[in-house]
Short mmCIF file of C-alpha atoms and ligand atoms in Angstrom, two decimals:
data_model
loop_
_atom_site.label_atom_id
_atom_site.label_comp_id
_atom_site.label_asym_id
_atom_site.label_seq_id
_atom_site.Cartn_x
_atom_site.Cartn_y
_atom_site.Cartn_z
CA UNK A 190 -17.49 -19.45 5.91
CA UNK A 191 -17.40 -22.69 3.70
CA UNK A 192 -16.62 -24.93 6.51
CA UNK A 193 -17.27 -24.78 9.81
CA UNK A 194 -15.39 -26.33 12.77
CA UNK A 195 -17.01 -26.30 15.59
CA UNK A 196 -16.00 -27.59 18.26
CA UNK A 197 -13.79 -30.57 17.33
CA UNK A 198 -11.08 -31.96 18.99
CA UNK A 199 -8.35 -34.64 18.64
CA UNK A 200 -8.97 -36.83 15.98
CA UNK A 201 -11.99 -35.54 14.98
CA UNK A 202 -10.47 -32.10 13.96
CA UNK A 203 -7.72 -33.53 12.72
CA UNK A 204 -10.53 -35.31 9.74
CA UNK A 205 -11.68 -31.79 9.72
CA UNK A 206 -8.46 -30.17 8.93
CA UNK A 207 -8.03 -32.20 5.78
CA UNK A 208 -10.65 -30.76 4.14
CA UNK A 209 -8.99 -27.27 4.33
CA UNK A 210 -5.25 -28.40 4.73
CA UNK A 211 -4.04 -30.94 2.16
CA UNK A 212 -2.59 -34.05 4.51
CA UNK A 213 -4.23 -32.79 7.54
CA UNK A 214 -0.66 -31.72 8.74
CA UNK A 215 2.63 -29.61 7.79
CA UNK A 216 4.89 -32.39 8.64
CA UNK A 217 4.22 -35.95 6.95
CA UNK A 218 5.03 -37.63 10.34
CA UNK A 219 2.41 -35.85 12.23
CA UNK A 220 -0.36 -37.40 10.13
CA UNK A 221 -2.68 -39.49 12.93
CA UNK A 222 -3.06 -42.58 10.73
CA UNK A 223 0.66 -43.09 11.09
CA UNK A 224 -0.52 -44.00 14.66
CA UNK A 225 -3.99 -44.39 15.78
CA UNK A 226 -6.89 -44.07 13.57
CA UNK A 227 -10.00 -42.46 15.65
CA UNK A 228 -8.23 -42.27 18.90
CA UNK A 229 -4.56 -40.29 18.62
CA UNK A 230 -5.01 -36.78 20.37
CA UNK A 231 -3.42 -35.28 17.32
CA UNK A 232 -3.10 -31.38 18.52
CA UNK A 233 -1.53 -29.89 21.89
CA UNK A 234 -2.49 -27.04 24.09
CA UNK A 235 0.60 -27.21 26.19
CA UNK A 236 4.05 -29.25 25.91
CA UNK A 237 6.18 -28.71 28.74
CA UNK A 238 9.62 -30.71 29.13
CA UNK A 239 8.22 -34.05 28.45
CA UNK A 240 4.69 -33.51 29.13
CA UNK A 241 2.38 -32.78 26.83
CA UNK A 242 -1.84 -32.07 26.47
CA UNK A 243 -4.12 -32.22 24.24
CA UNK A 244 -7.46 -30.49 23.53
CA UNK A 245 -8.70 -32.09 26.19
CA UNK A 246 -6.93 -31.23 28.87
CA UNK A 247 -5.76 -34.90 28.61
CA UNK A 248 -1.98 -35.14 29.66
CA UNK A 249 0.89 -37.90 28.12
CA UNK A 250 4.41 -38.28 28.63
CA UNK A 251 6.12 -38.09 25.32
CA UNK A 252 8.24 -41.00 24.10
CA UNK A 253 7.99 -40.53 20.85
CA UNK A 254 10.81 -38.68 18.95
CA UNK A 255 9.61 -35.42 21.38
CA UNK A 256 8.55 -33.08 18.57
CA UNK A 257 10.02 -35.05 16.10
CA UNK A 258 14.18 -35.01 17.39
CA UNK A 259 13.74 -31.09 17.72
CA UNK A 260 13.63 -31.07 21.35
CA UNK A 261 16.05 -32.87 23.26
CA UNK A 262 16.24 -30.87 26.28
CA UNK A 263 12.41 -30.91 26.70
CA UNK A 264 9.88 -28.84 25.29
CA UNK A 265 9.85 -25.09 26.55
CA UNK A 266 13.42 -25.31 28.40
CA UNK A 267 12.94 -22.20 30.36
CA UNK A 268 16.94 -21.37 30.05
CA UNK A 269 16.33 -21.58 26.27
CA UNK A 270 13.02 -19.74 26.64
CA UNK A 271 14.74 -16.84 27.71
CA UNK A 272 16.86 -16.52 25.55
CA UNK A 273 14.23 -16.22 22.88
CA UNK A 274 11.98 -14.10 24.88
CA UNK A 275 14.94 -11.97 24.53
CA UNK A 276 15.48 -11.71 21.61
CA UNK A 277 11.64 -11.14 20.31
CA UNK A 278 11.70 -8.04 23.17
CA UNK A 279 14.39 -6.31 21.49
CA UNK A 280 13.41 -6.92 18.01
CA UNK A 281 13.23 -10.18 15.96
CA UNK A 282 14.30 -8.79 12.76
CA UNK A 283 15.53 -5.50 11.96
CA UNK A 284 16.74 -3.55 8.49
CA UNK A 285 20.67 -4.35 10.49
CA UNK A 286 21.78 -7.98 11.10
CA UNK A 287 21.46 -9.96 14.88
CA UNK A 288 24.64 -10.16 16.68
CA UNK A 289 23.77 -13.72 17.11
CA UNK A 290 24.56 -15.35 14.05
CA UNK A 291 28.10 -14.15 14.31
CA UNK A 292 28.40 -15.63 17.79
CA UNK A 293 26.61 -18.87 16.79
CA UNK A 294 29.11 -18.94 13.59
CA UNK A 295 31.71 -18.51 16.17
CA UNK A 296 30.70 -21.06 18.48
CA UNK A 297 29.98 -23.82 15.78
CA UNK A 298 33.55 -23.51 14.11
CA UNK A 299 35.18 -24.18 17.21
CA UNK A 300 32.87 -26.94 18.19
CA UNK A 301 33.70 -28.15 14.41
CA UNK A 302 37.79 -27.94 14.21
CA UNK A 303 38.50 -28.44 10.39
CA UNK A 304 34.88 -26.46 9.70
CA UNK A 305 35.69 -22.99 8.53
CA UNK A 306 32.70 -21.11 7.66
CA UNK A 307 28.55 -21.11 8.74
CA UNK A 308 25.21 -20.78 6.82
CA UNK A 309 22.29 -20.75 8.27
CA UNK A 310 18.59 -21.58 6.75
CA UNK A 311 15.26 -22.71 8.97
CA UNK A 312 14.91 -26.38 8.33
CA UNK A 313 16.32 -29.35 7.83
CA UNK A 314 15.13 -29.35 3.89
CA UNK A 315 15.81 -25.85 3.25
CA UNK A 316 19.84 -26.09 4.78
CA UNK A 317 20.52 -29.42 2.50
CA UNK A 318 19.62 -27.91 -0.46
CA UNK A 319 21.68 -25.10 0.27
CA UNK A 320 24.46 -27.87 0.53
CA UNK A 321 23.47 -29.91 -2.67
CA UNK A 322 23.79 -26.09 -4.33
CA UNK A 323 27.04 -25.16 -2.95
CA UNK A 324 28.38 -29.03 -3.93
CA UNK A 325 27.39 -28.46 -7.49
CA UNK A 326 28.61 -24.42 -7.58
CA UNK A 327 32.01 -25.61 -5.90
CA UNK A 328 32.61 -28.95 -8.73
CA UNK A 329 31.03 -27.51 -11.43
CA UNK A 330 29.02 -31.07 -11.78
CA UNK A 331 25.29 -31.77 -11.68
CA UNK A 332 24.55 -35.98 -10.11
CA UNK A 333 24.28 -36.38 -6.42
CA UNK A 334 24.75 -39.93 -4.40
CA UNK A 335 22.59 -40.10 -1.23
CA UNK A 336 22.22 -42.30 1.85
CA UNK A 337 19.44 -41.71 4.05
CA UNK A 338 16.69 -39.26 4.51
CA UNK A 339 17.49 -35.54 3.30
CA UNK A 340 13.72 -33.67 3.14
CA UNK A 341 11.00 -33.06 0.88
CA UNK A 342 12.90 -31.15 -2.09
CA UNK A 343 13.02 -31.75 -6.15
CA UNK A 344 16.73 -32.60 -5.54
CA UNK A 345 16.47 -35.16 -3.18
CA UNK A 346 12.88 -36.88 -4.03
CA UNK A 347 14.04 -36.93 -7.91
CA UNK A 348 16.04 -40.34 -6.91
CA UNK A 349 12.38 -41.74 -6.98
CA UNK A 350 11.74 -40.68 -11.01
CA UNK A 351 13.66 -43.79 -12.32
CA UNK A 352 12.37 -46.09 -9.94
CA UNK A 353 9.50 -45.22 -7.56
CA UNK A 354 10.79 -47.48 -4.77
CA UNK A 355 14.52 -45.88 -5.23
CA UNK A 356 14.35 -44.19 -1.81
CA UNK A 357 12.04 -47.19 0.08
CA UNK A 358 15.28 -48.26 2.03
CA UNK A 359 15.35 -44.93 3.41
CA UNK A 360 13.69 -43.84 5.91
CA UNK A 361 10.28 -43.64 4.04
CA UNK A 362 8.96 -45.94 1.62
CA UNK A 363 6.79 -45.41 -1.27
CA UNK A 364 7.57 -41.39 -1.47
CA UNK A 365 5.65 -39.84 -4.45
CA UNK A 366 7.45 -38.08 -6.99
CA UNK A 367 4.94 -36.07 -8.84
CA UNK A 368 5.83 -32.15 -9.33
CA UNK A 369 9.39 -33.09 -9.67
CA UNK A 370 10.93 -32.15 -13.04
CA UNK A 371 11.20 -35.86 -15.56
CA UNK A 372 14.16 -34.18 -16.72
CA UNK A 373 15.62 -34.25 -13.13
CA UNK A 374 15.82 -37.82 -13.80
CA UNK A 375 19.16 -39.55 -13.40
CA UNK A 376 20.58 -36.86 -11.19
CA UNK A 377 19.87 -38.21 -7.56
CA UNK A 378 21.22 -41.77 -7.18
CA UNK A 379 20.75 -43.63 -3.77
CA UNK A 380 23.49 -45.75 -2.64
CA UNK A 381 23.14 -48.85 0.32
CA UNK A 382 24.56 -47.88 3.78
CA UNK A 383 27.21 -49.63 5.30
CA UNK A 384 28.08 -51.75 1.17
CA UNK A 385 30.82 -49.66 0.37
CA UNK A 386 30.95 -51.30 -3.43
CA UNK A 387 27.09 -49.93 -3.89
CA UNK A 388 28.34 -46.06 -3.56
CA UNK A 389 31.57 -46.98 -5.16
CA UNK A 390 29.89 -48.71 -8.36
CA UNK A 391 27.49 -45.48 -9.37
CA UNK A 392 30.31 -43.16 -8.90
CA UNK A 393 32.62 -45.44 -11.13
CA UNK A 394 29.97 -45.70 -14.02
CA UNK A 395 29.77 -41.83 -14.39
CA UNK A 396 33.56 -40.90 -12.77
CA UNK A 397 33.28 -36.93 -13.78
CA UNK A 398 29.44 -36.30 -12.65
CA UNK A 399 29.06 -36.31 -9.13
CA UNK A 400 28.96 -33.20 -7.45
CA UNK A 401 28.39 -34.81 -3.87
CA UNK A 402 28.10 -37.89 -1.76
CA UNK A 403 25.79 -37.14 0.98
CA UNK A 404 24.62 -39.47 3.77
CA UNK A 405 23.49 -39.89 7.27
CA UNK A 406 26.46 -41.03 8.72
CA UNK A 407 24.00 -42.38 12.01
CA UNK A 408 20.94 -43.40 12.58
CA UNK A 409 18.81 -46.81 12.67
CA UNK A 410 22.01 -48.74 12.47
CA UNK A 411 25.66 -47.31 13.12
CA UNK A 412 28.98 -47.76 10.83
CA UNK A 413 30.62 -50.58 10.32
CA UNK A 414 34.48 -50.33 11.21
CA UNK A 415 35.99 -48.65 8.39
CA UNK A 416 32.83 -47.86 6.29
CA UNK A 417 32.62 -43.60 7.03
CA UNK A 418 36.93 -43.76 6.06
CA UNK A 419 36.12 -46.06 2.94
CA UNK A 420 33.01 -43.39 1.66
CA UNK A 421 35.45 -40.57 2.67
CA UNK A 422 38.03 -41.91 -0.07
CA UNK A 423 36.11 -42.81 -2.72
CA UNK A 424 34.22 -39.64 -2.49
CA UNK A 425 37.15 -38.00 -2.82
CA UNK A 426 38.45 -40.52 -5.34
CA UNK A 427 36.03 -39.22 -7.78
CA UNK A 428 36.26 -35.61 -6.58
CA UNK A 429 32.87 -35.34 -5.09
CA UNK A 430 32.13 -33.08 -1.64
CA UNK A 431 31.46 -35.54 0.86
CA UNK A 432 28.67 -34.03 2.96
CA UNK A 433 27.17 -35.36 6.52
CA UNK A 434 23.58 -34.88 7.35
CA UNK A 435 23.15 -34.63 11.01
CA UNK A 436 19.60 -33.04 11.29
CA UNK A 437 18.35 -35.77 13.02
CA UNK A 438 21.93 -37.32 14.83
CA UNK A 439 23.75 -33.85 15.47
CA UNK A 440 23.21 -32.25 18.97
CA UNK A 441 21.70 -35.43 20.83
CA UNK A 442 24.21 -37.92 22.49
CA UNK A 443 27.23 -35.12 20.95
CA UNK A 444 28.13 -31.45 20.99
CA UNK A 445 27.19 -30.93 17.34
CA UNK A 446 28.03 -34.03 15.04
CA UNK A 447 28.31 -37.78 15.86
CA UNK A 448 31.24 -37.54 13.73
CA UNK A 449 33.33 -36.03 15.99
CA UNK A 450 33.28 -39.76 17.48
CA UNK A 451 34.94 -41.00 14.87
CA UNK A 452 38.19 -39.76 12.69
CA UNK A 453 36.25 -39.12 9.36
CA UNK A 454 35.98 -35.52 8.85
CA UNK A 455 33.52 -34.54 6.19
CA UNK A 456 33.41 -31.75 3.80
CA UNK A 457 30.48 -30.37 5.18
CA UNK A 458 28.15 -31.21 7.46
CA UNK A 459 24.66 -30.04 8.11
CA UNK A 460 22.24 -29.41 11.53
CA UNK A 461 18.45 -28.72 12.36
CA UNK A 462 16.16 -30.08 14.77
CA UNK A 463 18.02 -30.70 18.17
CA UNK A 464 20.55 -27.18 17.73
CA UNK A 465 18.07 -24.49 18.46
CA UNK A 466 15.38 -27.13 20.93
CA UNK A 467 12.26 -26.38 19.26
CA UNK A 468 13.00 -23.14 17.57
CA UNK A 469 13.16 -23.11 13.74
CA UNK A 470 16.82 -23.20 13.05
CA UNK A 471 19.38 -24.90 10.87
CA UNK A 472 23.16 -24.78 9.90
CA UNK A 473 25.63 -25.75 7.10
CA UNK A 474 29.10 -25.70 8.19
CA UNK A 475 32.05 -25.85 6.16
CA UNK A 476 35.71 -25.93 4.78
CA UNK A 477 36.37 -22.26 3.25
CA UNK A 478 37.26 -23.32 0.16
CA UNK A 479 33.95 -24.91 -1.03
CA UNK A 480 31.76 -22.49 1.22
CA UNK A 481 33.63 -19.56 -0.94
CA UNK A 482 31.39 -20.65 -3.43
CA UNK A 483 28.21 -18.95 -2.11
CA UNK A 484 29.48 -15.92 -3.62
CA UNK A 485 29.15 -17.63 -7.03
CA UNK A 486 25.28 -18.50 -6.79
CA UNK A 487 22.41 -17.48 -5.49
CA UNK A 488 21.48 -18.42 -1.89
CA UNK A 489 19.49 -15.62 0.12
CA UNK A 490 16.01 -15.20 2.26
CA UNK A 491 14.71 -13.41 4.39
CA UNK A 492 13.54 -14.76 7.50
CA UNK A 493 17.20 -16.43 7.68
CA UNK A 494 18.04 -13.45 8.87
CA UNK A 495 15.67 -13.73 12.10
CA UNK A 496 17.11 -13.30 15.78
CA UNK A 497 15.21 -16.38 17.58
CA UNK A 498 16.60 -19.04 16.00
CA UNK A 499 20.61 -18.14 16.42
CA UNK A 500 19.59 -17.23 19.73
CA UNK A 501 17.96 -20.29 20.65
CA UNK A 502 20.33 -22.16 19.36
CA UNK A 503 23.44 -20.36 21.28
CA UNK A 504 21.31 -21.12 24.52
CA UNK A 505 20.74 -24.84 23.72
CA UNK A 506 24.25 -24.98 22.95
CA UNK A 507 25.26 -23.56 26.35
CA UNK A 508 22.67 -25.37 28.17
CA UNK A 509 23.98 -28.36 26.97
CA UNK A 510 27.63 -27.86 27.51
CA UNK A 511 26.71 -26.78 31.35
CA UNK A 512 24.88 -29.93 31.81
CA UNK A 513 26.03 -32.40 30.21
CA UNK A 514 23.32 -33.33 27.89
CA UNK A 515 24.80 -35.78 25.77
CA UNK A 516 26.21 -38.00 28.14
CA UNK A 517 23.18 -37.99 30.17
CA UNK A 518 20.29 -38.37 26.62
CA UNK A 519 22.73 -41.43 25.61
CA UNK A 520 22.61 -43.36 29.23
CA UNK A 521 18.96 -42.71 29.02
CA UNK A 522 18.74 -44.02 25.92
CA UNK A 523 20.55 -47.28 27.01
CA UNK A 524 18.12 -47.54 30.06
CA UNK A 525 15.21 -47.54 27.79
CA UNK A 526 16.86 -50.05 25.46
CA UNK A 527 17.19 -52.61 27.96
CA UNK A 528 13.76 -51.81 29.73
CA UNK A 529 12.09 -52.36 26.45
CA UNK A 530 14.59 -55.72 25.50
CA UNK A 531 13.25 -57.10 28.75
CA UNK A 532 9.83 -56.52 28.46
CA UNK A 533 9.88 -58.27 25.06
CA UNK A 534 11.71 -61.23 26.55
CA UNK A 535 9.36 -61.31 29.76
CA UNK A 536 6.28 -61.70 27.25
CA UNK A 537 8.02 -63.84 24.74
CA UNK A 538 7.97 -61.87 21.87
CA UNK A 539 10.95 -61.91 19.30
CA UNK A 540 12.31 -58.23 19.20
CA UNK A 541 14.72 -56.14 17.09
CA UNK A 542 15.97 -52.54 18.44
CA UNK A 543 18.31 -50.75 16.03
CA UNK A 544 19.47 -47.62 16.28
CA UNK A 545 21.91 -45.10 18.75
CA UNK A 546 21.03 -44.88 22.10
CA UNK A 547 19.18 -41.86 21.42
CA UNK A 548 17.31 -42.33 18.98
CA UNK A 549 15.94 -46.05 19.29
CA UNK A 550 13.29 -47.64 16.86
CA UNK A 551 12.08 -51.45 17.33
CA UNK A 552 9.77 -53.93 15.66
CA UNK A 553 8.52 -57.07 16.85
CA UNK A 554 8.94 -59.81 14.87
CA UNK A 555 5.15 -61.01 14.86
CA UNK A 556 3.29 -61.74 12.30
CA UNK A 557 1.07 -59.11 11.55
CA UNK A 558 3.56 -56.03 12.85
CA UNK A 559 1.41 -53.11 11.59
CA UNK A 560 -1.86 -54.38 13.89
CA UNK A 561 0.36 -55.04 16.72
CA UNK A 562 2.18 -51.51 16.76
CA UNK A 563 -1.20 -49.97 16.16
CA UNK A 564 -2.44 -51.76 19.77
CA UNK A 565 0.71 -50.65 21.30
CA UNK A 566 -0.04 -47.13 20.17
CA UNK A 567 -3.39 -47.38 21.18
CA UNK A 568 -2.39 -49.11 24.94
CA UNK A 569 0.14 -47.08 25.96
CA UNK A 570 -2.47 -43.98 25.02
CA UNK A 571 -4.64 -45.44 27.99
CA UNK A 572 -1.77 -45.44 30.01
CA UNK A 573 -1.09 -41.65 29.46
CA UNK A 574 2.12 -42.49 27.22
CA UNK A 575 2.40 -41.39 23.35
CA UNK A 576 4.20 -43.86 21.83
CA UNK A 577 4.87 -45.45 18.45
CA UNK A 578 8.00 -47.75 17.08
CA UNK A 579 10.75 -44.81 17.69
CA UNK A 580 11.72 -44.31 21.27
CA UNK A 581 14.06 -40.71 21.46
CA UNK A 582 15.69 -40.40 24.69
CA UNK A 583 15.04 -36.99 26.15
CA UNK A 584 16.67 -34.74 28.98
CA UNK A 585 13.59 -34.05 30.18
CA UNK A 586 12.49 -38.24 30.87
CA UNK A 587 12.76 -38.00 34.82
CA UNK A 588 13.54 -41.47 36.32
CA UNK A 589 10.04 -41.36 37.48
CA UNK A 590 8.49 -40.82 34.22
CA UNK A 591 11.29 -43.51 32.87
CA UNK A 592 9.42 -46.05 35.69
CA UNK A 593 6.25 -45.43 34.04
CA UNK A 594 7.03 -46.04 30.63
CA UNK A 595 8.54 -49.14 31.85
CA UNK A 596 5.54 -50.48 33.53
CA UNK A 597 3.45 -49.37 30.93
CA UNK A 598 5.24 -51.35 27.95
CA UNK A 599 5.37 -54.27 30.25
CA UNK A 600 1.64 -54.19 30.31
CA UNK A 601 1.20 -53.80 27.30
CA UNK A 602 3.30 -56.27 26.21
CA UNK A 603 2.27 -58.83 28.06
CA UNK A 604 -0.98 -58.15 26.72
CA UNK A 605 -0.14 -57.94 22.84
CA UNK A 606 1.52 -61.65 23.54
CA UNK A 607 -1.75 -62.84 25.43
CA UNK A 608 -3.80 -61.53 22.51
CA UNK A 609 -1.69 -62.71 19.37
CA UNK A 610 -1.66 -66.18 21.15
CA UNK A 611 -5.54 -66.25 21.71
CA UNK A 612 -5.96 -65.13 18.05
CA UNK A 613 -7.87 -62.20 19.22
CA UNK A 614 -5.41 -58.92 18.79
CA UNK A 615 -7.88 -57.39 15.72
CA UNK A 616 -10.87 -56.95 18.22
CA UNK A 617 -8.82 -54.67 20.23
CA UNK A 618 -8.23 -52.71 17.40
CA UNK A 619 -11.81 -51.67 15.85
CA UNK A 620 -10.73 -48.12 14.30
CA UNK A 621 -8.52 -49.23 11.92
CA UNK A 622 -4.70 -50.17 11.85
CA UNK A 623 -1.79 -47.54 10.97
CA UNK A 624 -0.12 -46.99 7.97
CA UNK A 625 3.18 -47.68 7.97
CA UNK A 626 4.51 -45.33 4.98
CA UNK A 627 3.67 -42.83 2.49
CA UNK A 628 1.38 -44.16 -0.65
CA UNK A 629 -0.56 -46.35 2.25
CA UNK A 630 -1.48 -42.20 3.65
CA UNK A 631 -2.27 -40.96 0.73
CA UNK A 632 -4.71 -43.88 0.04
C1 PLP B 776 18.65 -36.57 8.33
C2 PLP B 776 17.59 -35.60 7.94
N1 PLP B 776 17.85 -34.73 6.96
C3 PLP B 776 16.95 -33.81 6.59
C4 PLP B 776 15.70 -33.75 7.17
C5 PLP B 776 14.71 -32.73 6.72
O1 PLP B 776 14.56 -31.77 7.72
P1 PLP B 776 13.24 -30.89 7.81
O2 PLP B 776 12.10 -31.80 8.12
O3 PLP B 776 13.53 -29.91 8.92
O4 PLP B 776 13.08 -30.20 6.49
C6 PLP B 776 15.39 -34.65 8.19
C7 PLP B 776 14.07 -34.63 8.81
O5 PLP B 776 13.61 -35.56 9.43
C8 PLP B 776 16.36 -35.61 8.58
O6 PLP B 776 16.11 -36.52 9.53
#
């Protein structure tokens, strides 16, 4: 052995793991200086609806994003469980296909009227660049407008080649670009959200290029009246495929896309996280004429072809039909905006919340906001809470556990304000503040 781990827990073996894993962690958000150097618990033994414990034996409620948006109903739904159990008893994979994935195809068309046809990858990343393919197969054309965060791919990350803070006003700033192709550069052009004239300018300056306009249609802040119809037309002004991402805003507060709220009907529209509750699953759904074009290219793995993630994903489906979910993850949502408003005002501290009910994010308008989210963090830890600036509203958040958050962030808040006024907040911070995006990690 070249290393040797010991015994090391939380934080500790989370220092260790870098040395053998490059990051520490698979996912970039999962790194444990994005929220409290020396003291986050970093790694689970158990997560259980919205409880979850670490190494330690140490348990937290999770209001976080709850395994990053993946599990809305709570983590190991037993209804969903089952399912999967199920399907691992009688085979996972097999030389034939799963039944499944025609019933899941089935169920997401008619959730989807106007959506003909289903693909299916694993992950959020994987299923958009199936999309970004299929755009460019179906229009012959190569360039590719985006609007929010898409995943970790050459495709998407190239947008950062001509200008490395291209992508900062989305979702995560100061993403590194090395490994992606220079002559990649020019193809992947990020337009503003919600300023019409800034999609509508790069698509007029190279009319016959653009294979697709593809944005996050929700997330930090909503639409502005109009805005989804006005991308709608002059993506199809220009003959592009106007794709939705809804990894992160499908399946939450609607049955599949938040779209369906509105009268804008994409080309295509893509899911992950919340479909399949945990279980490695994603979906591209779309109109037949442009998903013909998978016959034309290339697009083929094998564990897409698994049995637990159509499975789980027909459950969490079903489980959320029967219950209600969205309806009941949106007024939750709302509760927690308002109990978090109110402790800001009760303290005195300036506050901004943005975001659908569901998936909330805030910042305090202080003046050092990195130090004081990195107390937060650290305070609502001692109170058993996981925490950090985005607040996902979960099925599983009980009104009880929704009582406790709220006394906990009125503590804490009233204790951030006591401390920024006595100049003092730093000493209650001795590990070391968070980072707040990518380069600051890598550093
Ligand atoms: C809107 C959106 N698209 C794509 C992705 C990438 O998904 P994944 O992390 O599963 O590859 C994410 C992940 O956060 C996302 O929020």
């Amino acid at each position: 052995m070249k290393h040797k781990k010991k015994n090391l827990k939380g934080y500790e073996l989370f220092k260790y793991a870098k040395k053998i894993i490059p990051g520490g962690s698979q996912l970039f958000g999962k790194r444990a200086e994005l929220y409290a150097p020396g003291l986050w618990p970093s790694y689970y033994k158990k997560a259980k609806g919205c409880e979850v414990t670490d190494l330690n034996n140490k348990k937290y409620l999770d209001f976080t994003m709850v395994g990053t948006g993946t599990s809305v109903l709570g983590y190991a739904n037993k209804t969903v469980n089952k399912s999967i159990q199920k399907s691992i008893d009688n085979g996972s994979i097999s030389t034939l296909n799963n039944k499944e994935e025609v019933d899941l195809a089935e169920l997401l068309v008619d959730l989807h009227p106007k959506m003909e046809m289903v693909r299916y990858a694993r992950s959020g990343g994987e299923i958009l660049s199936i999309a970004i393919r299929i755009a460019r197969a179906y229009t012959g054309r190569d360039k590719v407008a985006i609007c929010g965060y898409h995943g970790w791919h050459d495709w998407y990350i190239s947008a950062n080649l001509k200008n490395p803070n291209n992508l900062n006003n989305h979702l995560l700033a100061g993403i590194g670009s090395s490994g992606v192709p220079s002559l990649m550069k020019g193809l992947t052009t990020p337009f503003e959200f919600n300023e019409i004239e800034s999609l509508e300018k790069i698509l007029k300056k190279d009319p016959k290029r653009y294979a697709a306009v593809i944005i996050e249609p929700f997330r930090d802040n909503g639409p502005k009246k109009g805005y989804l119809e006005a991308v709608k037309s002059v993506a199809k002004k220009y003959g592009a495929v106007l794709i939705f991402d809804e990894i992160t805003s499908g399946f939450r507060e609607t049955l599949g896309g938040m779209y369906k709220n509105t009268k804008v009907i994409p080309d295509m529209v893509t899911f992950g996280k919340a479909i399949s509750n945990g279980i490695p699953m994603s979906a591209v759904l779309g109109r037949r004429k442009i998903m013909k074009s998978f016959t034309s290219t290339f697009v083929s793995s094998t564990y897409w072809g698994d049995r637990t993630g159509p499975a789980a994903a027909i459950a969490t489906i079903n489980f959320m039909k029967k219950n209600n979910v969205g309806k009941q993850v949106k007024k939750k949502g709302l509760d927690l905006k308002k109990i978090i408003y109110e402790a800001a005002l009760k303290s005195k501290l300036d506050i901004t919340i943005s975001g659908m009910p569901s998936l909330l994010s805030y910042r305090l308008n202080v003046p050092n906001w990195p130090l004081a989210l990195t107390y937060i963090i650290i305070s609502m830890l001692k109170k058993g809470i996981l925490s950090n600036d985005r607040i996902y509203s979960n099925f599983s958040h009980s009104p009880k556990h929704i009582r406790k958050f709220k006394l906990a962030i009125n503590q804490t808040f009233k204790e951030l304000s006591k401390k920024i006024k006595d100049k003092n907040l730093k000493d209650s911070v001795p590990l070391g503040v968070k980072k707040m995006g990518f380069d600051k990690v890598l550093k």
